Coordinates of C-alpha atoms and ligand atoms in Angstrom, one line a residue:
M1 CA -4.7 -17.8 70.7
Y2 CA -6.4 -15.0 72.4
N3 CA -9.2 -15.5 75.0
E4 CA -12.2 -12.5 75.9
I5 CA -13.8 -14.6 78.4
D6 CA -12.3 -17.2 80.8
I7 CA -14.6 -20.1 80.7
T8 CA -13.5 -21.8 84.0
K9 CA -15.2 -19.0 85.7
I10 CA -18.6 -19.4 84.0
D11 CA -21.4 -21.0 86.0
T12 CA -22.7 -23.7 83.9
A13 CA -25.7 -24.7 86.2
Q14 CA -27.5 -21.3 84.9
E15 CA -29.5 -20.8 81.8
P16 CA -27.3 -20.3 78.7
P17 CA -27.0 -16.3 78.0
L18 CA -28.8 -15.4 74.9
A19 CA -26.3 -12.8 73.7
E20 CA -23.4 -13.6 71.6
P21 CA -20.0 -14.4 72.1
E22 CA -21.4 -14.8 75.6
R23 CA -23.5 -17.7 74.6
Q24 CA -20.6 -19.9 72.7
Y25 CA -18.3 -19.2 75.7
Y26 CA -21.0 -20.7 78.0
F27 CA -21.4 -23.9 75.4
M28 CA -17.5 -24.0 75.4
A29 CA -17.8 -24.4 79.5
K30 CA -19.9 -27.3 78.9
C31 CA -18.0 -28.9 76.3
R32 CA -15.2 -28.6 78.6
E33 CA -16.7 -30.5 81.5
W34 CA -17.6 -33.1 78.9
T35 CA -13.8 -33.7 77.8
D36 CA -12.9 -33.5 81.5
A37 CA -15.3 -36.4 82.3
F38 CA -14.1 -38.2 79.1
A39 CA -10.5 -37.7 80.4
K40 CA -11.1 -38.9 83.7
E41 CA -12.7 -42.2 82.4
H42 CA -10.1 -42.9 79.6
G43 CA -7.0 -41.5 81.3
R44 CA -6.3 -39.2 78.3
R45 CA -7.9 -36.1 76.7
P46 CA -10.0 -36.9 73.7
Q47 CA -8.6 -36.3 70.4
A48 CA -10.0 -34.2 67.8
C49 CA -8.9 -33.6 63.9
V50 CA -9.6 -30.8 61.6
V51 CA -9.7 -31.3 58.0
N52 CA -9.8 -28.3 55.8
M53 CA -10.9 -29.1 52.1
G54 CA -11.1 -25.5 50.6
C55 CA -9.7 -22.0 49.9
Q56 CA -8.0 -19.3 52.2
M57 CA -11.5 -18.7 53.7
N58 CA -12.1 -22.2 54.7
A59 CA -8.4 -22.6 56.3
R60 CA -9.1 -19.6 58.5
D61 CA -12.6 -20.9 59.4
S62 CA -10.7 -24.3 60.2
E63 CA -8.4 -22.2 62.6
K64 CA -11.4 -20.9 64.5
L65 CA -12.8 -24.6 64.6
T66 CA -9.5 -25.8 65.9
G67 CA -9.0 -22.7 68.6
I68 CA -12.8 -23.8 70.1
L69 CA -11.6 -27.5 70.2
E70 CA -8.5 -26.8 72.2
E71 CA -10.1 -24.4 74.5
V72 CA -12.9 -26.9 75.2
G73 CA -10.1 -29.3 76.1
Y74 CA -9.8 -31.6 73.0
E75 CA -6.0 -32.2 71.9
T76 CA -5.8 -31.5 68.1
V77 CA -4.0 -34.0 65.8
S78 CA -3.7 -34.2 62.3
D79 CA -4.6 -38.0 62.0
E80 CA -8.3 -39.2 61.4
H81 CA -7.9 -41.8 64.0
A82 CA -9.4 -39.3 66.3
D83 CA -12.5 -39.2 68.7
F84 CA -13.8 -36.2 66.8
V85 CA -13.1 -35.7 63.2
I86 CA -14.4 -32.5 61.3
Y87 CA -14.5 -31.8 57.6
N88 CA -14.6 -28.4 56.4
T89 CA -15.6 -28.7 53.0
C90 CA -15.6 -26.9 49.8
T91 CA -18.1 -27.2 46.7
V92 CA -16.8 -24.8 44.1
R93 CA -16.2 -27.8 41.9
D94 CA -17.8 -31.2 41.8
N95 CA -14.4 -33.2 42.5
A96 CA -14.2 -31.3 45.9
N97 CA -17.9 -33.1 46.6
Q98 CA -16.7 -36.3 45.4
K99 CA -13.6 -36.4 47.5
V100 CA -15.8 -35.8 50.9
Y101 CA -18.2 -38.7 49.8
G102 CA -15.2 -41.1 49.2
R103 CA -13.3 -40.0 52.6
L104 CA -16.6 -40.7 54.5
G105 CA -16.6 -43.8 53.6
F106 CA -12.9 -44.5 55.1
L107 CA -14.2 -42.4 58.4
H108 CA -17.4 -45.1 58.5
S109 CA -14.6 -48.0 58.7
L110 CA -12.7 -46.1 61.2
K111 CA -15.9 -45.6 63.6
K112 CA -16.8 -49.3 63.2
K113 CA -13.8 -50.1 65.3
N114 CA -14.1 -46.8 67.7
P115 CA -17.9 -46.4 68.3
G116 CA -17.5 -43.6 70.7
M117 CA -16.2 -41.6 67.5
R118 CA -17.9 -38.7 66.6
I119 CA -17.8 -37.3 62.8
A120 CA -19.1 -33.9 61.7
L121 CA -19.1 -32.1 58.4
C122 CA -19.4 -28.4 58.0
G123 CA -18.6 -25.7 55.1
C124 CA -20.0 -24.6 52.0
M125 CA -21.0 -28.0 50.7
M126 CA -23.4 -28.5 53.6
Q127 CA -25.4 -25.2 52.0
E128 CA -26.6 -27.3 49.6
P129 CA -29.8 -28.8 50.2
S130 CA -29.3 -32.0 48.1
V131 CA -26.1 -33.0 50.0
V132 CA -27.8 -32.7 53.1
E133 CA -30.5 -35.1 51.9
K134 CA -27.9 -37.6 50.4
L135 CA -26.1 -37.4 53.9
K136 CA -29.3 -38.0 55.6
K137 CA -30.2 -40.8 53.5
S138 CA -26.9 -42.8 52.9
Y139 CA -24.9 -41.8 55.8
R140 CA -26.4 -42.0 59.1
F141 CA -23.1 -42.3 61.0
V142 CA -22.6 -38.8 60.7
N143 CA -23.2 -36.7 64.1
L144 CA -23.2 -33.3 63.2
I145 CA -23.9 -31.0 60.0
F146 CA -23.6 -27.4 59.9
G147 CA -23.1 -24.8 57.2
T148 CA -21.1 -21.6 56.6
H149 CA -23.5 -18.7 58.3
N150 CA -23.9 -20.6 61.7
I151 CA -19.8 -21.4 62.0
Y152 CA -19.7 -19.1 65.1
K153 CA -22.3 -21.3 66.8
F154 CA -19.8 -24.4 66.7
A155 CA -19.4 -24.6 70.4
E156 CA -23.3 -25.1 71.1
L157 CA -23.6 -27.6 68.1
L158 CA -20.6 -29.8 69.5
F159 CA -22.2 -29.8 72.8
C160 CA -25.5 -30.5 71.4
S161 CA -24.2 -33.4 69.5
L162 CA -21.9 -35.1 72.3
E163 CA -25.1 -34.9 74.3
S164 CA -27.4 -36.6 71.4
E165 CA -27.4 -40.0 69.7
E166 CA -29.1 -38.5 66.9
M167 CA -27.9 -36.6 63.8
V168 CA -27.6 -33.1 64.7
I169 CA -28.2 -30.8 61.7
D170 CA -28.1 -27.0 61.5
I171 CA -28.3 -25.2 58.0
W172 CA -29.0 -21.6 57.7
K173 CA -30.0 -20.1 54.3
D174 CA -28.3 -16.9 54.8
T175 CA -27.3 -14.6 57.7
D176 CA -26.8 -11.0 58.1
K177 CA -24.5 -11.7 61.5
I178 CA -21.3 -11.3 62.2
V179 CA -19.9 -12.6 65.6
E180 CA -16.6 -11.0 66.7
D181 CA -14.0 -12.1 69.4
L182 CA -14.4 -15.9 69.3
P183 CA -11.1 -18.1 70.0
A184 CA -9.0 -18.9 66.8
E185 CA -5.9 -21.2 66.9
R186 CA -3.3 -20.4 64.2
K187 CA -1.2 -23.0 62.3
Y188 CA 1.8 -20.8 62.1
F189 CA 2.5 -18.3 65.2
F190 CA 3.9 -15.9 62.5
K191 CA 1.3 -15.4 60.1
S192 CA -2.5 -15.3 60.3
G193 CA -5.3 -15.0 57.9
V194 CA -7.7 -12.3 58.9
N195 CA -11.3 -12.1 57.5
I196 CA -12.5 -8.9 56.3
M197 CA -15.6 -9.7 54.8
F198 CA -18.0 -12.7 54.0
G199 CA -20.1 -13.9 51.1
C200 CA -20.0 -12.6 47.5
N201 CA -22.7 -10.7 45.2
N202 CA -21.1 -10.9 42.4
F203 CA -23.0 -14.1 41.0
C204 CA -21.0 -14.8 38.2
S205 CA -22.6 -17.6 36.3
Y206 CA -20.8 -20.3 36.8
C207 CA -20.0 -20.3 40.6
I208 CA -21.9 -21.6 43.5
V209 CA -20.0 -19.3 45.9
P210 CA -23.0 -16.8 46.4
Y211 CA -25.4 -19.3 47.2
V212 CA -23.3 -21.0 49.6
R213 CA -21.6 -18.2 51.3
G214 CA -24.6 -15.7 51.2
R215 CA -24.4 -12.1 50.4
E216 CA -21.5 -9.6 51.0
R217 CA -21.0 -8.4 54.6
S218 CA -18.1 -6.6 55.5
R219 CA -16.7 -6.5 59.1
K220 CA -16.6 -3.1 60.7
P221 CA -12.8 -1.7 60.3
Q222 CA -12.4 -1.0 64.1
D223 CA -13.0 -4.9 64.6
I224 CA -10.7 -5.9 61.9
L225 CA -7.8 -3.4 63.2
R226 CA -8.6 -4.8 66.7
E227 CA -7.6 -8.2 65.6
I228 CA -4.8 -7.3 63.6
E229 CA -3.2 -5.4 66.8
K230 CA -3.7 -8.3 69.0
L231 CA -1.9 -10.4 66.5
A232 CA 0.8 -8.4 65.9
A233 CA 1.1 -8.1 69.9
D234 CA 1.1 -12.3 69.8
G235 CA 4.1 -12.3 67.5
V236 CA 2.3 -12.4 63.9
V237 CA 4.3 -10.3 61.3
E238 CA 2.3 -11.3 58.1
I239 CA -1.5 -11.0 57.7
M240 CA -3.8 -12.1 55.0
L241 CA -6.7 -10.0 54.4
L242 CA -9.2 -12.4 53.3
G243 CA -12.3 -11.6 51.3
Q244 CA -14.3 -13.1 48.3
N245 CA -14.1 -9.8 46.7
V246 CA -12.0 -7.7 48.8
N247 CA -12.2 -4.6 46.4
S248 CA -15.6 -4.2 47.4
Y249 CA -14.7 -4.1 50.8
G250 CA -16.8 -1.6 53.3
K251 CA -19.1 -0.5 50.5
N252 CA -22.0 -2.1 52.7
L253 CA -21.1 -0.6 55.9
E254 CA -23.2 2.1 58.1
M255 CA -20.1 4.7 57.5
P256 CA -18.5 3.1 54.0
V257 CA -14.8 2.6 53.7
T258 CA -12.9 1.6 51.1
F259 CA -10.2 -1.3 51.0
A260 CA -7.6 1.1 50.3
E261 CA -8.4 2.8 53.2
L262 CA -8.5 -0.4 55.7
L263 CA -5.2 -1.2 53.7
R264 CA -3.7 2.2 54.9
E265 CA -4.8 1.5 58.5
A266 CA -3.7 -2.1 58.7
A267 CA -0.2 -0.7 57.5
K268 CA 0.1 1.4 60.6
I269 CA -0.3 -1.3 63.2
D270 CA 3.7 -1.9 64.7
G271 CA 4.8 -5.3 64.3
I272 CA 2.7 -6.0 61.3
Q273 CA 5.6 -6.4 58.5
R274 CA 3.8 -7.8 55.4
I275 CA 0.3 -7.5 54.4
R276 CA -1.2 -9.8 51.6
F277 CA -4.7 -9.6 50.4
M278 CA -7.0 -12.1 48.4
T279 CA -9.1 -12.2 46.3
S280 CA -9.4 -9.4 43.9
H281 CA -12.2 -8.7 41.4
P282 CA -11.0 -6.9 38.4
K283 CA -14.2 -5.0 37.9
D284 CA -13.7 -3.3 41.3
L285 CA -9.9 -2.9 41.4
S286 CA -9.7 0.7 41.8
D287 CA -6.7 3.6 41.2
E288 CA -6.8 4.4 44.8
L289 CA -6.0 0.7 45.7
I290 CA -3.3 0.5 43.2
Q291 CA -1.8 3.8 44.9
A292 CA -1.8 2.5 48.6
M293 CA -0.1 -0.6 47.3
K294 CA 2.7 1.6 45.1
E295 CA 3.1 4.0 48.7
L296 CA 2.7 1.4 51.3
P297 CA 6.2 -0.7 52.0
K298 CA 4.4 -3.2 53.9
V299 CA 2.0 -4.5 51.3
C300 CA 3.3 -7.4 49.2
H301 CA 4.0 -7.0 45.4
H302 CA 1.6 -9.6 44.7
M303 CA -2.0 -9.5 43.2
H304 CA -4.1 -12.4 42.3
L305 CA -6.4 -11.2 39.9
P306 CA -8.7 -14.1 38.4
L307 CA -9.2 -13.7 34.9
Q308 CA -11.5 -16.6 34.1
S309 CA -11.7 -16.2 30.3
G310 CA -9.9 -14.1 27.8
S311 CA -12.8 -13.9 25.5
S312 CA -15.2 -10.6 26.3
R313 CA -18.0 -12.8 24.8
L314 CA -17.6 -15.4 27.3
L315 CA -16.9 -12.9 30.1
K316 CA -20.1 -11.4 29.2
I317 CA -22.0 -14.7 29.4
M318 CA -19.9 -15.6 32.9
N319 CA -21.2 -12.1 34.2
R320 CA -17.6 -11.0 35.0
R321 CA -18.2 -7.4 34.2
Y322 CA -15.0 -6.4 32.6
T323 CA -13.9 -7.0 29.0
K324 CA -10.4 -8.5 27.8
E325 CA -9.3 -5.2 26.9
Q326 CA -10.2 -3.6 30.3
Y327 CA -8.3 -6.8 32.0
L328 CA -5.2 -5.9 29.9
R329 CA -5.7 -2.3 30.7
L330 CA -5.6 -2.7 34.2
V331 CA -2.6 -5.1 34.1
E332 CA -0.9 -2.3 32.4
K333 CA -1.7 0.2 35.0
L334 CA -0.4 -2.4 37.9
R335 CA 2.7 -2.7 36.3
E336 CA 3.4 0.9 35.3
A337 CA 2.8 1.7 38.9
I338 CA 4.5 -1.7 40.6
P339 CA 7.0 -2.5 38.2
D340 CA 8.1 -5.7 40.0
I341 CA 4.4 -6.6 40.9
S342 CA 4.0 -10.7 40.7
L343 CA 0.3 -11.3 38.8
T344 CA -1.4 -14.8 39.6
T345 CA -4.7 -15.7 38.2
D346 CA -7.6 -18.1 38.1
I347 CA -8.7 -19.4 34.8
I348 CA -11.8 -21.7 33.7
V349 CA -11.6 -24.1 30.6
G350 CA -14.7 -25.5 28.9
F351 CA -17.3 -22.8 30.2
P352 CA -20.6 -23.5 28.1
G353 CA -20.4 -22.5 24.4
E354 CA -16.4 -22.0 24.4
T355 CA -15.4 -22.1 21.0
E356 CA -11.9 -22.7 19.7
E357 CA -11.7 -19.0 19.1
D358 CA -12.7 -17.9 22.7
F359 CA -10.0 -20.4 23.9
Q360 CA -7.1 -18.7 21.8
E361 CA -8.4 -15.4 23.3
T362 CA -7.6 -16.8 26.9
L363 CA -4.3 -17.9 25.6
D364 CA -3.4 -14.5 24.1
V365 CA -4.2 -13.0 27.6
V366 CA -1.8 -15.6 28.9
R367 CA 0.8 -14.8 26.7
K368 CA 0.6 -11.1 27.0
V369 CA 0.2 -11.0 31.0
R370 CA 2.8 -13.7 31.4
Y371 CA 1.6 -14.5 34.8
D372 CA 3.9 -15.8 37.6
S373 CA 1.5 -18.4 38.3
A374 CA -1.9 -19.6 37.4
F375 CA -4.5 -21.7 38.7
T376 CA -6.5 -23.5 35.6
F377 CA -9.6 -25.5 36.3
I378 CA -11.8 -27.5 34.0
Y379 CA -15.4 -25.9 34.4
S380 CA -17.3 -27.9 36.8
K381 CA -21.2 -27.7 36.3
R382 CA -22.8 -26.5 39.6
T383 CA -26.5 -27.0 39.9
G384 CA -28.2 -24.2 40.7
T385 CA -26.1 -21.5 38.9
P386 CA -27.1 -20.1 35.5
A387 CA -24.3 -21.8 33.9
A388 CA -25.7 -25.2 34.9
A389 CA -28.9 -24.8 32.8
M390 CA -27.0 -23.5 29.3
E391 CA -27.5 -26.1 26.4
N392 CA -23.9 -25.8 24.9
Q393 CA -21.9 -27.7 27.2
V394 CA -18.6 -28.2 25.6
P395 CA -17.5 -31.9 25.1
E396 CA -15.2 -33.4 28.0
D397 CA -12.5 -34.5 25.1
V398 CA -12.4 -31.0 23.8
V399 CA -12.2 -29.7 27.6
K400 CA -9.5 -31.7 28.3
E401 CA -7.5 -31.2 25.1
R402 CA -7.5 -27.4 25.6
F403 CA -6.9 -27.7 29.4
D404 CA -3.5 -29.7 28.5
R405 CA -2.7 -26.8 25.8
L406 CA -3.4 -24.1 28.6
L407 CA -1.5 -25.9 31.4
K408 CA 1.5 -26.0 29.0
E409 CA 1.6 -22.6 28.0
V410 CA 0.9 -21.2 31.8
Q411 CA 3.8 -23.6 33.1
A412 CA 6.5 -22.7 30.4
I413 CA 5.6 -19.1 31.0
S414 CA 5.7 -19.3 34.5
K415 CA 9.2 -20.8 34.8
E416 CA 10.5 -18.1 33.0
T417 CA 8.7 -15.2 34.8
S418 CA 9.2 -16.5 38.5
S419 CA 13.1 -16.7 37.4
R420 CA 13.2 -13.1 36.8
F421 CA 14.3 -12.3 40.6
E422 CA 17.6 -14.7 40.2
G423 CA 20.7 -13.0 42.1
Q424 CA 18.6 -10.3 43.9
T425 CA 18.7 -10.0 47.6
V426 CA 15.1 -10.0 48.8
P427 CA 13.3 -10.2 52.5
V428 CA 12.0 -13.5 52.9
L429 CA 9.5 -15.0 55.8
V430 CA 11.0 -17.9 57.1
E431 CA 8.4 -20.6 57.4
Q432 CA 9.7 -24.1 58.4
I433 CA 12.5 -26.3 58.1
N434 CA 12.5 -27.8 54.6
E435 CA 10.6 -31.0 54.0
Q436 CA 13.3 -32.9 52.4
D437 CA 16.5 -31.2 53.9
P438 CA 16.8 -30.7 57.7
D439 CA 19.7 -28.4 57.0
L440 CA 17.6 -26.2 54.9
V441 CA 14.8 -23.7 55.9
T442 CA 11.7 -22.7 53.6
G443 CA 10.9 -19.2 53.3
R444 CA 8.5 -17.1 51.2
L445 CA 9.0 -14.1 49.1
G446 CA 7.0 -11.2 48.9
N447 CA 5.8 -12.4 45.5
N448 CA 4.6 -15.8 47.3
L449 CA 7.4 -17.8 45.6
L450 CA 9.3 -20.2 47.9
V451 CA 13.2 -20.3 48.6
H452 CA 14.9 -23.0 50.1
F453 CA 18.3 -21.9 51.9
P454 CA 20.6 -23.3 54.7
G455 CA 19.2 -22.1 57.9
T456 CA 18.2 -23.4 61.4
E457 CA 14.9 -23.1 63.5
E458 CA 15.7 -20.0 65.0
L459 CA 15.0 -18.5 61.6
I460 CA 11.2 -19.6 61.8
G461 CA 9.0 -16.6 62.1
K462 CA 12.0 -14.0 60.9
I463 CA 12.1 -11.9 58.1
V464 CA 15.7 -12.3 56.8
N465 CA 17.4 -11.1 53.4
V466 CA 18.2 -14.2 50.8
T467 CA 20.2 -13.8 48.1
L468 CA 18.4 -15.9 45.4
T469 CA 21.1 -17.8 43.9
E470 CA 19.2 -20.3 41.4
S471 CA 15.9 -20.5 40.0
K472 CA 14.5 -23.9 39.9
G473 CA 11.5 -22.9 38.1
F474 CA 8.8 -22.7 40.7
Y475 CA 10.9 -22.0 43.2
Y476 CA 14.6 -20.7 44.4
L477 CA 17.7 -22.0 46.0
G478 CA 19.1 -19.2 48.2
E479 CA 21.7 -18.1 50.9
L480 CA 21.3 -16.0 53.9
E481 CA 22.7 -12.5 53.2
G482 CA 26.1 -12.1 55.1
N483 CA 26.8 -16.0 55.2
Ligands
5AD1 N1 -15.9 -24.6 37.5 C1 -14.7 -24.5 37.5 N2 -14.1 -23.5 38.2 C2 -14.7 -23.0 39.1 N3 -14.3 -22.1 39.9 C3 -15.3 -21.2 40.3 N4 -16.7 -22.0 40.1 C4 -16.0 -22.7 39.2 C5 -16.9 -23.8 38.5 N5 -18.1 -24.1 38.3 C6 -12.8 -21.3 39.9 C7 -12.7 -19.7 39.4 C8 -12.6 -19.0 41.1 C9 -11.8 -20.0 41.6 C10 -11.8 -19.8 43.0 O1 -12.3 -21.3 41.4 O2 -11.4 -19.7 38.8 O3 -11.7 -18.0 40.9
SF4_2 FE1 -17.9 -16.8 42.4 FE2 -17.3 -14.8 40.9 FE3 -18.0 -14.5 43.6 FE4 -15.5 -15.1 42.8 S1 -16.5 -13.2 42.4 S2 -16.7 -16.1 44.3 S3 -16.1 -16.6 41.1 S4 -19.4 -15.4 42.0

C-alpha cells in the first residue's frame, strides 16, 4: 500500500478541505478517531469484511475499499461476522442481484446478534434506481449505500454512516471525475490490477454496464505510469491493465494516446515482468496493438476477445459493430502475428430472436477459433436496455438446451487446446501454496492457465521456469526446471 498523506498529522478540529484527495484523507483521519475509540471501549480493533461480487474492475475497487478500511484502523477479515461488512455488487446478470438479496437476509440475522454491526452496499447494482427503492423499503437495516461514480468518497461516506443512525444513501447518475492517489490494499503482493479507464460507451443492446458505469473516461498516462512505477517499487511483477474496452483507451484525453502506446510505456518500467489487459472489444482491436503485443516480451500472449454471438444478424441487433467474418479475420491476424496466443471469450446464449440457425453460427465460430476457454452466459434481461424491450424473447427450455450443447462443445475443445503446451518449459508466476496439497505450489502461465508443481513458500511471487509434464485438461502438473 502506498500513502500520499500521513493521516496522523491531519488536524480534524479544522473544517474538511474541499480539494480531493485531501478531503478524503481528512475523513480517513476522522474515521481513525472513531476506530481508536472503538478499540479503547472493546479492547480490540473493529473488524471489516469486503465481499467482492463482480468482475476484475470490481475486484480492484474492493482493494481500494480495503485499503481505506485498513488505513482508518479496521482489521480486515474474510468472515462476514464482522463489525463492518460491505458488498461490492455486480448487476450484469440478474442472478448476481438475486444473490445479493439472499445474502442480505443472512447479514440481517448476524446484525440481530450484533446490533453495532454496520452493513454497506456499493457497486454496479446500486446504480439501478429500482434496487435502491427496494432496499429503502424492505432492507432498512442497511446502513450505507453508494454507487460506482463516487467510490472515491468512501472515507467520507463511511464517516457519515458511523456518525448516523439513519440509512446513508449517495448515488450519482454519472461523473467525469477521476480522483487519483487514494490508498489501495493488494490481495497479492506480487500482482495488481491497474485501472486505465472507467465506463463504457458501446451500448451493446443487452448490456447494463454503460448505464451503471457511465461514459468512458481514461486516466492520464502519467498517472497510470506513476502508479505502475510505485507498484514495481513495492514488489509487484505482474500488472493487469483494466477497462471495459481497453482498445479505445485514450481517445477522449486532451492529448490522445493509444492503448498500444500506453502498453509500450508500461513495458519500459523496470521490475514489471508481465503485463496483461482486459477487456478488448473486437471492433476496436488495432493492428498497432497486435504489433505491440508481438514486439513486447513482457506482454502475455493471451487475448480475451468477447464474441457474444457468431451470427452476424444477431451481432447487428446486439450493436456489436462487427460481423462473424470480421471477427474470424481478426483471430487469423492475431494467430499470424503471435502463433502461440491463447484466446478466450464470452458468449451469450438466448439473446432475443436467436434461432437455431443463429446458434449454429456461434457453434461454428467456436469450432473454428478453438478457444482456450470460454465463459458462456444465458441471456439475462436487464431493465432499461434495448434488448429487454424486444418481444421475441427465447423460451427458457430452448435456451437451456442450447446452453448445454454450447458448454459441451466449448469444454471439449478447451480440454484439447489447453493441453497443447504439454512437455514445454515455460515461465510461471508462483501465486500460492496449492489449496489441496501443501507440498505443491500453484503458478500461472502467461496464457492464464494454472500449473501445480512441487515447491515451497519462498517461490511465491517469483517467476520461475516450469516443465509442463502433464495436462489435466484445464490445468497442468509440472516440475520446476533443474529439479
Ligand atoms: N445477459 C447475459 N450475459 C451478459 N453479459 C453482459 N450482459 C449480459 C446479459 N444481459 C456478458 C457478456 C459480457 C460479460 C462480461 O457478461 O458476455 O462480455
Ligand atoms: Fe457491455 Fe458492450 Fe460495454 Fe462490454 S462493450 S461493457 S458488453 S456495453
